[in-house]
Coordinates of C-alpha atoms and ligand atoms in Angstrom, one line a residue:
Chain V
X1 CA 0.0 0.0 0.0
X2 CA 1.6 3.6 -1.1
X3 CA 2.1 6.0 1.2
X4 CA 1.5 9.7 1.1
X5 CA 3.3 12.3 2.9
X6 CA 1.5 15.8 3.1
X7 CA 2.5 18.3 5.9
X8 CA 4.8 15.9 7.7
X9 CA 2.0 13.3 7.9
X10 CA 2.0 9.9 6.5
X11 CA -1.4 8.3 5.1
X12 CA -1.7 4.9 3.7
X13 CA -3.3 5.2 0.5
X14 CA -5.4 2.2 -0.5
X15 CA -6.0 0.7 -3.9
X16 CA -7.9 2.5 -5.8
X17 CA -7.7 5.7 -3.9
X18 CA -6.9 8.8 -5.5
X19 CA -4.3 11.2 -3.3
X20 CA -7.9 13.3 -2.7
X21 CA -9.7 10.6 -1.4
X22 CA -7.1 9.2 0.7
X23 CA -6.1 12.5 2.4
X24 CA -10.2 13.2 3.2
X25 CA -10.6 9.9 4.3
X26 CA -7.8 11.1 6.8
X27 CA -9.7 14.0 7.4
X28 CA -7.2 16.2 5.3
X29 CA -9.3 18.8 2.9
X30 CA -7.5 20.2 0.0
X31 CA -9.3 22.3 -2.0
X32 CA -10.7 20.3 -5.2
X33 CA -14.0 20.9 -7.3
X34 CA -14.8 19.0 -10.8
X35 CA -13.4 15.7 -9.3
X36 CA -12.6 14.7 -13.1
X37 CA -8.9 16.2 -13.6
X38 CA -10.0 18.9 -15.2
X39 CA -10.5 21.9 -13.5
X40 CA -7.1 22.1 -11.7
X41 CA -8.3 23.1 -8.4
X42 CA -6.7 20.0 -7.0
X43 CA -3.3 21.1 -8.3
X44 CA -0.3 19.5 -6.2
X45 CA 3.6 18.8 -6.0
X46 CA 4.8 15.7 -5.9
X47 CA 8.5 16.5 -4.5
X48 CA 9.3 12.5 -3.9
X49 CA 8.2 9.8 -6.1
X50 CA 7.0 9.2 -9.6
X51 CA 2.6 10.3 -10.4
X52 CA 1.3 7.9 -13.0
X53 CA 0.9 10.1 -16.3
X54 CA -2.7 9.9 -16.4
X55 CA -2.6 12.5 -13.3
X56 CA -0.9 14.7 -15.3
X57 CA -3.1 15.2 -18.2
X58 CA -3.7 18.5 -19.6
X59 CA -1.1 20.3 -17.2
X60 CA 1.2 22.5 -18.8
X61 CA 4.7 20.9 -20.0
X62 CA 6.5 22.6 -17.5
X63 CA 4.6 21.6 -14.6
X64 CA 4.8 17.9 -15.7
X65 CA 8.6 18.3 -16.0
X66 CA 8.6 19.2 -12.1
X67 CA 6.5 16.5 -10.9
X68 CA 3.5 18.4 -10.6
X69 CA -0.6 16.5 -10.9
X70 CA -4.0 16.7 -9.9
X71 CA -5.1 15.1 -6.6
X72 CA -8.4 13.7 -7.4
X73 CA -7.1 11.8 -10.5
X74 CA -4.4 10.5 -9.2
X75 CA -4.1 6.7 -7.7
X76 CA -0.7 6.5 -6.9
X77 CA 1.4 3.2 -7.4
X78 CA 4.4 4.0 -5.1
X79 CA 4.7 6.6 -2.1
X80 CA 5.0 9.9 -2.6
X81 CA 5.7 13.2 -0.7
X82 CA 3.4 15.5 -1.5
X83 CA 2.6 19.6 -1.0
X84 CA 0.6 22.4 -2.2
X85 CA 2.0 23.8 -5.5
X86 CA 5.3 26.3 -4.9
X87 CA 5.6 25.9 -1.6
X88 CA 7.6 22.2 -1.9
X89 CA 11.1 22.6 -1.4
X90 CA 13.0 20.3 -3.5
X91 CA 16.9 20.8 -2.2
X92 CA 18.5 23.1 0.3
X93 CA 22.1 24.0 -0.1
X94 CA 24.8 26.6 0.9
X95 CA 26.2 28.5 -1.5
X96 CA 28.8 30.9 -1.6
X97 CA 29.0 34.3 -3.1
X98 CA 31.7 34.2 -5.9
X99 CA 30.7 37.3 -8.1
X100 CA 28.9 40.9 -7.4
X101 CA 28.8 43.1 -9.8
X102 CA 26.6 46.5 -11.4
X103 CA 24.6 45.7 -13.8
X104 CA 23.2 49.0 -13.9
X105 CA 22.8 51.9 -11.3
X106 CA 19.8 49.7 -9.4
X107 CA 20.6 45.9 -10.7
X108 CA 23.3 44.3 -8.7
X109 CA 24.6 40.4 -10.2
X110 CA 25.5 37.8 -7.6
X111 CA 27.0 34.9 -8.9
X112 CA 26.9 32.0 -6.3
X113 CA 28.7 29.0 -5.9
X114 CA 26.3 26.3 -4.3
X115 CA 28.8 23.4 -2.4
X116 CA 26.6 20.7 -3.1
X117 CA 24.6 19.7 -6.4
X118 CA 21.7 22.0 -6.8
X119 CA 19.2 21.4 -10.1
X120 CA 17.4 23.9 -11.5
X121 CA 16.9 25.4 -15.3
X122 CA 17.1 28.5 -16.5
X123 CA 14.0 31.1 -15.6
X124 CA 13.2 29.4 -12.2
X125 CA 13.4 30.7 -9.3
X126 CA 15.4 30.2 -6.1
X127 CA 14.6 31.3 -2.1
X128 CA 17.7 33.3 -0.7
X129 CA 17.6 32.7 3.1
X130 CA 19.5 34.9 5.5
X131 CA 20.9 33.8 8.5
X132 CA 18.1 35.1 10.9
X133 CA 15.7 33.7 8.4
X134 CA 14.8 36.4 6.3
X135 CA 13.5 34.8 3.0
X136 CA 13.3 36.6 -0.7
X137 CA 12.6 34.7 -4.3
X138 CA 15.1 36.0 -7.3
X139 CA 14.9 34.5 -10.7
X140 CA 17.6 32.5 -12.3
X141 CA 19.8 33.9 -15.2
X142 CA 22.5 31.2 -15.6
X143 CA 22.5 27.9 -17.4
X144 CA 22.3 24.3 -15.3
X145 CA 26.1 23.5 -16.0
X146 CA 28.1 22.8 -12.8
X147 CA 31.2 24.8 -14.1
X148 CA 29.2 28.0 -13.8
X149 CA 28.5 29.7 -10.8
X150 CA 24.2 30.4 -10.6
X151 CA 23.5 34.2 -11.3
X152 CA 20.7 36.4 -10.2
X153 CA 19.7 39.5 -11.1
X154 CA 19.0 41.6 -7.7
X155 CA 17.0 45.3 -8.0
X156 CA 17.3 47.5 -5.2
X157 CA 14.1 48.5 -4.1
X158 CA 13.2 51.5 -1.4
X159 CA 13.0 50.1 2.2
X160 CA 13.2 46.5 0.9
X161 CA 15.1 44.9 3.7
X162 CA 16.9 41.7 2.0
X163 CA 17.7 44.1 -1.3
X164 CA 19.3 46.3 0.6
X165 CA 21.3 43.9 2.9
X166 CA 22.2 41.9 -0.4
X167 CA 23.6 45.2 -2.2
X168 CA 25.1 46.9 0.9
X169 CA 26.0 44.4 3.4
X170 CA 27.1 41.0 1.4
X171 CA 30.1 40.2 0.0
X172 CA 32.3 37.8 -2.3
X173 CA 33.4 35.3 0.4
X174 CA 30.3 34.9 1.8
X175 CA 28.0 32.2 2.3
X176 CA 24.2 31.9 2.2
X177 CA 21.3 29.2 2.2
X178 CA 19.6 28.9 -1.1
X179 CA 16.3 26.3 -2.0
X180 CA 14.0 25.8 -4.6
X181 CA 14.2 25.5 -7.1
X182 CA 10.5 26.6 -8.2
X183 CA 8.3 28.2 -10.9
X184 CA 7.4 27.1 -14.8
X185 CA 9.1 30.0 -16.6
X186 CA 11.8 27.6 -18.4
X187 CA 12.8 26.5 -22.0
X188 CA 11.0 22.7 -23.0
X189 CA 13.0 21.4 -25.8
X190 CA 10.9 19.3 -28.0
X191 CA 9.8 21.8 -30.5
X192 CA 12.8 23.6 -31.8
X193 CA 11.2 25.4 -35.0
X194 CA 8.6 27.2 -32.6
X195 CA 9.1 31.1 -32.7
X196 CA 9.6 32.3 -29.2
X197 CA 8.6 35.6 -27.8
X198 CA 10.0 37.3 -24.6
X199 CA 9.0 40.3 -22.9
X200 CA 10.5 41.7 -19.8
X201 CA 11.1 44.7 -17.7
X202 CA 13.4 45.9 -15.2
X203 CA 15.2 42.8 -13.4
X204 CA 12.6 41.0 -15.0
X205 CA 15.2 40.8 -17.7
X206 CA 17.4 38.0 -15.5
X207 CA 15.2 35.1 -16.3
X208 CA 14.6 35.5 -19.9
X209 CA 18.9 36.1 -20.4
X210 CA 18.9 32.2 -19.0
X211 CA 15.6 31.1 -21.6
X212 CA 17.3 32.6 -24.4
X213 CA 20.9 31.4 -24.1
X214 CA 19.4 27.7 -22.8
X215 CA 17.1 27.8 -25.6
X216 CA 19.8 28.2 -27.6
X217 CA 22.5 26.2 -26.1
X218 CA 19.7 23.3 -27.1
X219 CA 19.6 24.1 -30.5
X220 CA 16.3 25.8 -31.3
X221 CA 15.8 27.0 -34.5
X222 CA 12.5 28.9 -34.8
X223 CA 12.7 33.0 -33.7
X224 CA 13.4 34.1 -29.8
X225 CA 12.7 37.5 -30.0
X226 CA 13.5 39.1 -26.8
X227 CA 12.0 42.8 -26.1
X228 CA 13.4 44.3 -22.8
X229 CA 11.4 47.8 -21.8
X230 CA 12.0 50.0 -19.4
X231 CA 10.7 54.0 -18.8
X232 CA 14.5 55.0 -19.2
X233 CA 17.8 53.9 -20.6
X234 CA 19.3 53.4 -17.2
X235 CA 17.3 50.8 -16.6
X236 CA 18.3 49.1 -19.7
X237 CA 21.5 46.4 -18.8
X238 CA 23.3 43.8 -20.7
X239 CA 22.7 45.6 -23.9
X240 CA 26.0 44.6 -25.3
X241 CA 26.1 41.1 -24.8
X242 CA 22.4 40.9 -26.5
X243 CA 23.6 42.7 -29.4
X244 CA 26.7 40.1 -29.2
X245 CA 24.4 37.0 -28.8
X246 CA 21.9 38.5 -31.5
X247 CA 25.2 38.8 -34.2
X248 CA 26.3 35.6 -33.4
X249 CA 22.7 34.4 -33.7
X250 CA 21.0 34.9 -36.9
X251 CA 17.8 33.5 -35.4
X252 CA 17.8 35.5 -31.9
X253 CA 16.2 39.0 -32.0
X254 CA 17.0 42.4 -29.1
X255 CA 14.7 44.8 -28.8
X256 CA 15.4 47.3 -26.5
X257 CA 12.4 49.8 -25.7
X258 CA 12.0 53.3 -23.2
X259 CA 9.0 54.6 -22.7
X260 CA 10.4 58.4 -24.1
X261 CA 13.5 59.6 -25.2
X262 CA 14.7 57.1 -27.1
X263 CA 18.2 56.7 -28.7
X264 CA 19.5 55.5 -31.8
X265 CA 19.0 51.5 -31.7
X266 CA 16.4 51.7 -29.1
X267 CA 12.6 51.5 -29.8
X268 CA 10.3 54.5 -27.9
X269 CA 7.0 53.0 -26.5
X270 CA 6.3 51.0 -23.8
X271 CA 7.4 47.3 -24.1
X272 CA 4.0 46.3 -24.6
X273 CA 2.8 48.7 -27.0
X274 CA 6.1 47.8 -29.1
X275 CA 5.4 44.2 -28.8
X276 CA 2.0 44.8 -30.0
X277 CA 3.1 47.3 -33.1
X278 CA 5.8 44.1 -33.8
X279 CA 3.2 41.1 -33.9
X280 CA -0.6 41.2 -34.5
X281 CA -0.3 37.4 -34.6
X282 CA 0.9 35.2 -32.3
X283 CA -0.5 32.0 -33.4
X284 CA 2.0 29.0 -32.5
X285 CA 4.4 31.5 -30.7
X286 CA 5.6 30.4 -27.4
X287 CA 5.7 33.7 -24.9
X288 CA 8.0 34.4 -21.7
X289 CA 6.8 37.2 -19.7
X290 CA 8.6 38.5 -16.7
X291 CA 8.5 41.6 -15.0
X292 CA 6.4 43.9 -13.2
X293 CA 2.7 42.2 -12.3
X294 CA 0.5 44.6 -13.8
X295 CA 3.0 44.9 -17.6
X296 CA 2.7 40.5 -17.0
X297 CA -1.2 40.6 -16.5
X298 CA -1.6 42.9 -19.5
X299 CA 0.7 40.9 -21.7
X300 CA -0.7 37.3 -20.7
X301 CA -3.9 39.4 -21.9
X302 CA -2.7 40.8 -25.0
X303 CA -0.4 37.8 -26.4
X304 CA -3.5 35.6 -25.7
X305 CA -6.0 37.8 -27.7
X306 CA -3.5 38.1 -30.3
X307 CA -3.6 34.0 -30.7
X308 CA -0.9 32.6 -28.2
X309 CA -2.4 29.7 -27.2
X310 CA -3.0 29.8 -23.3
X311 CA -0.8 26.4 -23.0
X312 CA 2.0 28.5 -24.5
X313 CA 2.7 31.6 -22.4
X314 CA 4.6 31.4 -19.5
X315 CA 4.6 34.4 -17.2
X316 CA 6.7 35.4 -14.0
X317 CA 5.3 38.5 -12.1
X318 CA 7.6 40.1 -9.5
X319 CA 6.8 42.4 -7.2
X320 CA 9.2 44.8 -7.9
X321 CA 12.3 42.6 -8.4
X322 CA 12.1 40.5 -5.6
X323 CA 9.0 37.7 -5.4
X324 CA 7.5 37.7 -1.9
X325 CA 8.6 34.3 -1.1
X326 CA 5.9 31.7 0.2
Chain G
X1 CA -23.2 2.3 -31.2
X2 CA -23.8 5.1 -29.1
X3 CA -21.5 7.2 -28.7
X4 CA -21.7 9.7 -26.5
X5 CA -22.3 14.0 -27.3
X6 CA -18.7 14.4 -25.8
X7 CA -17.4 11.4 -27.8
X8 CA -19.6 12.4 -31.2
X9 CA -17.7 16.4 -30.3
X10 CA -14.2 15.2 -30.2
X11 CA -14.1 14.0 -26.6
X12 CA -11.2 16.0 -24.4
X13 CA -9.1 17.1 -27.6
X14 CA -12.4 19.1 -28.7
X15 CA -12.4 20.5 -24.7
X16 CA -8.7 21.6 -25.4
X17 CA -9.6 23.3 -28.9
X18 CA -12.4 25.1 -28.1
X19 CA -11.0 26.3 -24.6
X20 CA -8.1 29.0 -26.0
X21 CA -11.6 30.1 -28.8
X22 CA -14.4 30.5 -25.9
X23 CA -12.2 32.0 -23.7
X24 CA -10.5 34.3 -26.3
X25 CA -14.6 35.3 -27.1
X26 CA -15.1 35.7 -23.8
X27 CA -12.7 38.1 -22.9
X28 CA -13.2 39.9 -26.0
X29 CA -17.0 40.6 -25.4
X30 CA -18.0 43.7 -23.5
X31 CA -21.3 42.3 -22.2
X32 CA -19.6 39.8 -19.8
X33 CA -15.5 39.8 -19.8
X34 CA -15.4 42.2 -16.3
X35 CA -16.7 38.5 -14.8
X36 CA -13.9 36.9 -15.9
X37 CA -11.3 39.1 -15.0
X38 CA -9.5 39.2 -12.0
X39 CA -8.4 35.5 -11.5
X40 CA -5.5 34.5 -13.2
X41 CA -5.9 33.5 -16.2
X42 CA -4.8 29.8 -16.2
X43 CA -6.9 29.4 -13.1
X44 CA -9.9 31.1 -14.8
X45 CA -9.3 28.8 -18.3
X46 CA -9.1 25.7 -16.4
X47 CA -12.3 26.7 -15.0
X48 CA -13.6 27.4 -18.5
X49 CA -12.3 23.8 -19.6
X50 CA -14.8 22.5 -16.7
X51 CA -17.7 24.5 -18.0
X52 CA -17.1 23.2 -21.9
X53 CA -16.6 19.4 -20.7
X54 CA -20.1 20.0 -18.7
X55 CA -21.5 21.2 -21.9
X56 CA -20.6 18.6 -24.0
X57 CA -21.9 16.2 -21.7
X58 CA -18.7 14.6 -20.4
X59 CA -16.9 13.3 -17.4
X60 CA -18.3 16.1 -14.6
X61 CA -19.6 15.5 -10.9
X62 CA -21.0 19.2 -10.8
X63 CA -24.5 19.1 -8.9
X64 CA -27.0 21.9 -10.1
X65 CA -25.8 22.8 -6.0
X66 CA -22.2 23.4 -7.0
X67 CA -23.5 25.7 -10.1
X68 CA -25.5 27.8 -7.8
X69 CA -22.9 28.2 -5.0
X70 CA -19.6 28.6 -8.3
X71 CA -21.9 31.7 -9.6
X72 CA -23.2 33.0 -6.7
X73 CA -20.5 35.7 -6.3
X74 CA -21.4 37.0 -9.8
X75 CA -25.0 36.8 -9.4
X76 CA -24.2 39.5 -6.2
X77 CA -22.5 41.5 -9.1
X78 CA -25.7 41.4 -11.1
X79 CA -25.6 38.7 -13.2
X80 CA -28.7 38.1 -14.7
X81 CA -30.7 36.3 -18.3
X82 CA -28.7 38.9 -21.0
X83 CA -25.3 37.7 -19.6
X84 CA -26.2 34.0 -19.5
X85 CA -27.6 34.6 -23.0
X86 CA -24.0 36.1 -24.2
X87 CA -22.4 32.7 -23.1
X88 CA -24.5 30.7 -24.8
X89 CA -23.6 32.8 -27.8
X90 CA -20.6 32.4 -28.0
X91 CA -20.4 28.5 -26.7
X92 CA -22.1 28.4 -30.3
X93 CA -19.8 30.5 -32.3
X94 CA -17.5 28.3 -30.3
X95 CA -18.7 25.6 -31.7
X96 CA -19.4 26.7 -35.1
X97 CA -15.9 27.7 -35.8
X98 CA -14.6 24.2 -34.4
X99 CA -17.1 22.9 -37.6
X100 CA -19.3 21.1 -35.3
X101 CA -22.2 19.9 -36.6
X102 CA -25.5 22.0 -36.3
X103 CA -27.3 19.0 -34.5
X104 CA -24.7 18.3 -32.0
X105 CA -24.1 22.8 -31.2
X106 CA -27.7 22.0 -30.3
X107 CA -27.3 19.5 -28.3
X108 CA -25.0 21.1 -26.3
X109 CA -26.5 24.4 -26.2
X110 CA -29.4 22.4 -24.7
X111 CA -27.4 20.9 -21.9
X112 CA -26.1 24.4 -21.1
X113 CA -29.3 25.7 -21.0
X114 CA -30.4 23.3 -18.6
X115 CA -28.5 25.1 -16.1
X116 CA -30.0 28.4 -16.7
X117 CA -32.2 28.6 -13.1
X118 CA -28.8 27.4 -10.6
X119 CA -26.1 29.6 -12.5
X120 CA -28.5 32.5 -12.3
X121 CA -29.6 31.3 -8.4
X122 CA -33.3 31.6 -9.1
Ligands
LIG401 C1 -24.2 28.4 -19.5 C2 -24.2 27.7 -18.3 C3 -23.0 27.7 -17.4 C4 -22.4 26.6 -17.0 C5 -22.8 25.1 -17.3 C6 -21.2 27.0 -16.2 C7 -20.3 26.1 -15.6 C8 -19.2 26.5 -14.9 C9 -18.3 25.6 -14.3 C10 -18.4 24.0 -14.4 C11 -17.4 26.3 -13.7 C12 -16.2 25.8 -12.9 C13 -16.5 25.7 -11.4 C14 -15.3 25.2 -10.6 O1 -15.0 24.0 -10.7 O2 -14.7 26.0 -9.9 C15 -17.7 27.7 -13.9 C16 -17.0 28.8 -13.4 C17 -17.2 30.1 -13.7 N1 -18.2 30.5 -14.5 FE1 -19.7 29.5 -15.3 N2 -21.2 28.4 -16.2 C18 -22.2 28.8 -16.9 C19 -22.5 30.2 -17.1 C20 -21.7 31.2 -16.7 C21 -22.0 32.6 -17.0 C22 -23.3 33.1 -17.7 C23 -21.0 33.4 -16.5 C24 -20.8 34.8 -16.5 C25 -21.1 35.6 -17.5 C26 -20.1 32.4 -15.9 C27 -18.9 32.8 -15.3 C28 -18.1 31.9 -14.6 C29 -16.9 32.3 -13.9 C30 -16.4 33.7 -13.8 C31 -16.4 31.2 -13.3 C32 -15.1 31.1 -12.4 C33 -15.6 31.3 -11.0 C34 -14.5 31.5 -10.0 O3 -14.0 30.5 -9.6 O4 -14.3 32.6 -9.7 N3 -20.6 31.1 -16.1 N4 -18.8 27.8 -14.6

């Protein structure tokens, strides 16, 4: 008989119980409504053990890639661990800072140097803990190869307590607790001729610099275009190497974009007005958004009306640059 | 043999065709998109997935209960016959565009229907 393991308790599951039944036959209620494995109320992380496919169907590819499923379709075959969705923390290791440098007058890069194994891809998202316990989310920008350290992008924000400790206060030499990772903004290989579209702002910009060189670094063919907005050109970083990645990359497309003032090279308009004046139809395109939560919502919005299918946009809004973390 | 509306439709590949259309409709029409906006939108097309497999009489355990208590926020926030009308309009342009057959849109129209009185919580 399979066991399930939700909040530190362990239920035996019988046959022919689906994870649902078994943890309200425990008197555990997760939230659930069509019972059918459709309407993904039910939604759960399975952070040990394998889910037969059957509870994964319909999810998006990203979320079956992590070992995520829906509660009331699931019968399980071997035990599994099991937690609400984002909040299951698959590995927990120190790291130490190897790199900190400006990206910009606001953007600081950390490049950290984790002492044990730690798997993630590109886009995801990791929890920085500091040593009292203080907890902050930052997306991923590097590639999943061991020989390079794991780089975020950190904005400093106005009385934002871990932003400012991590741009005044920590240093190369350090050391600090890292987990995750988590979230579904990453590169699927599988369909290399699809056109990708990516739209960031601010730090925002982090994640999608690790989707484009990962989507990349496993051969895709079709377009990335990447458009990276912001109101002014300070705020604009890494502008070189994208113009160096999009020469070396007849297939990858920079857009940089400021709200006003715009210099030679550089589009004027918002990022989403300039995506919009770029593609009126998105039909088949993959889309990455990242950034602020209201420029995400209106671009999940806009990309979908404009034909994306909803299966195909991936979206990671921060609040400000940092992600409260759960 | 008798297959059923949902099989005769297309079964869950027709659910996952006409989810990205309906919704699309949805949010594009005036009349009704301000009750669909709001929840993310994943959440809220999952959701929608629910409502088409319901329609087109598959694999659903919703009680005429559960459609009375999942629209009784937006019945507080006045919905009423016109907006229930603009759904079914556009579960049939839905339809029509997927190249369903005029019998089966019916059919399914018919089913939807049926749950005119809980939705509305009359
Ligand atoms: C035509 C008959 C209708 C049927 C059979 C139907 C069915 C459903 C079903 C099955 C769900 C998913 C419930 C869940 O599992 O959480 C749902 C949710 C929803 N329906 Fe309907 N529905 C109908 C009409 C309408 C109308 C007329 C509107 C508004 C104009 C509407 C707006 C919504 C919204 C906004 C939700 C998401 C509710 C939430 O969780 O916030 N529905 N509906």
């Amino acid at each position: 008989m399979p066991k399930i393991t939700y909040e530190g308790k362990q239920f035996d599951c019988e046959e022919d119980q689906t994870v649902l039944d078994c943890l309200a036959r425990h008197g555990v209620t997760y939230p659930s409504s069509c019972q059918n494995g459709i309407c993904q109320t039910c939604l759960m992380h399975a952070t040990e053990g394998t889910v037969p496919a059957v509870a994964q169907k319909g999810l998006k590819e990203t979320l079956k890639l992590q070992n995520y499923f829906l509660a009331c379709t699931c019968k399980p075959t071997e035990d599994l661990v099991v937690s609400e969705p984002g909040t299951g923390v698959t590995q927990r290791v120190v790291a130490q800072v190897v790199g900190k440098k400006p990206l910009n007058h606001d953007i600081m890069r950390f490049q950290l140097a984790p002492d044990d194994e730690f798997e993630f891809r590109s886009g995801q998202f990791l929890h920085l803990k500091r040593d009292d316990g203080l907890v902050r989310s930052y997306s991923i920008a590097s590639l999943p190869d061991s020989d390079t350290p794991i780089e975020i992008h950190v904005r400093r924000m106005d009385n934002g307590e871990m932003t400012t400790w991590l741009h005044d206060t920590l240093k190369v030499g350090d050391a600090v607790e890292i987990q995750g990772p988590v979230g579904e903004c990453f590169y699927v290989p599988g369909n290399p001729e699809q056109n990708i579209l990516l739209i960031g702002t601010g730090s925002g910009l982090g994640p999608l610099w690790g989707i484009v060189r990962d989507a990349l670094k496993q051969g895709h063919t079709g377009r990335i275009h990447l458009f990276h907005g912001n109101y002014d050109i300070n705020g604009l970083y890494l502008m070189d190497e994208l113009k160096q990645l999009a020469r070396d990359n007849p297939n990858f497309l920079y857009t940089p974009c400021v709200d006003s003032h715009a210099p030679e090279g550089v589009e004027e308009g918002r990022v989403d007005a300039v995506v919009s004046r770029t593609y009126s139809d998105l039909k088949d395109w993959k889309v990455f958004i990242c950034g602020h939560a209201n420029m995400v919502d209106n671009m999940k919005r806009k990309t979908f009306l404009a034909g994306a299918s909803l299966q195909n946009i991936y979206a990671d809004s921060f609040v400000d640059s940092s992600k409260e973390a759960a | 043999m008798s297959d059923s509306l949902y099989d005769k439709i297309g079964g869950e590949a027709a659910v996952d065709a006409a989810v990205d259309i309906f919704y699309r409709k949805v949010l594009a029409d005036d009349r009704i998109s301000k009750y669909f906006e709001g929840i993310d939108m994943e959440t809220q097309a999952a959701k929608q997935k629910a409502f088409l497999t319901m329609a087109f009489g598959g694999p659903n355990s919703y009680t005429g209960m559960d459609m009375r208590e999942g629209h009784a926020h937006l019945v507080k926030n006045g919905l009423n016959d016109s907006h229930f009308d603009a759904v079914m309009e556009n579960l049939g342009a839905t339809l029509s565009e997927l190249n369903v057959p005029a019998e089966l849109i019916a059919e399914a129209a018919a089913i939807a229907e049926s749950t005119r009185n809980d939705v509305l919580g009359k």
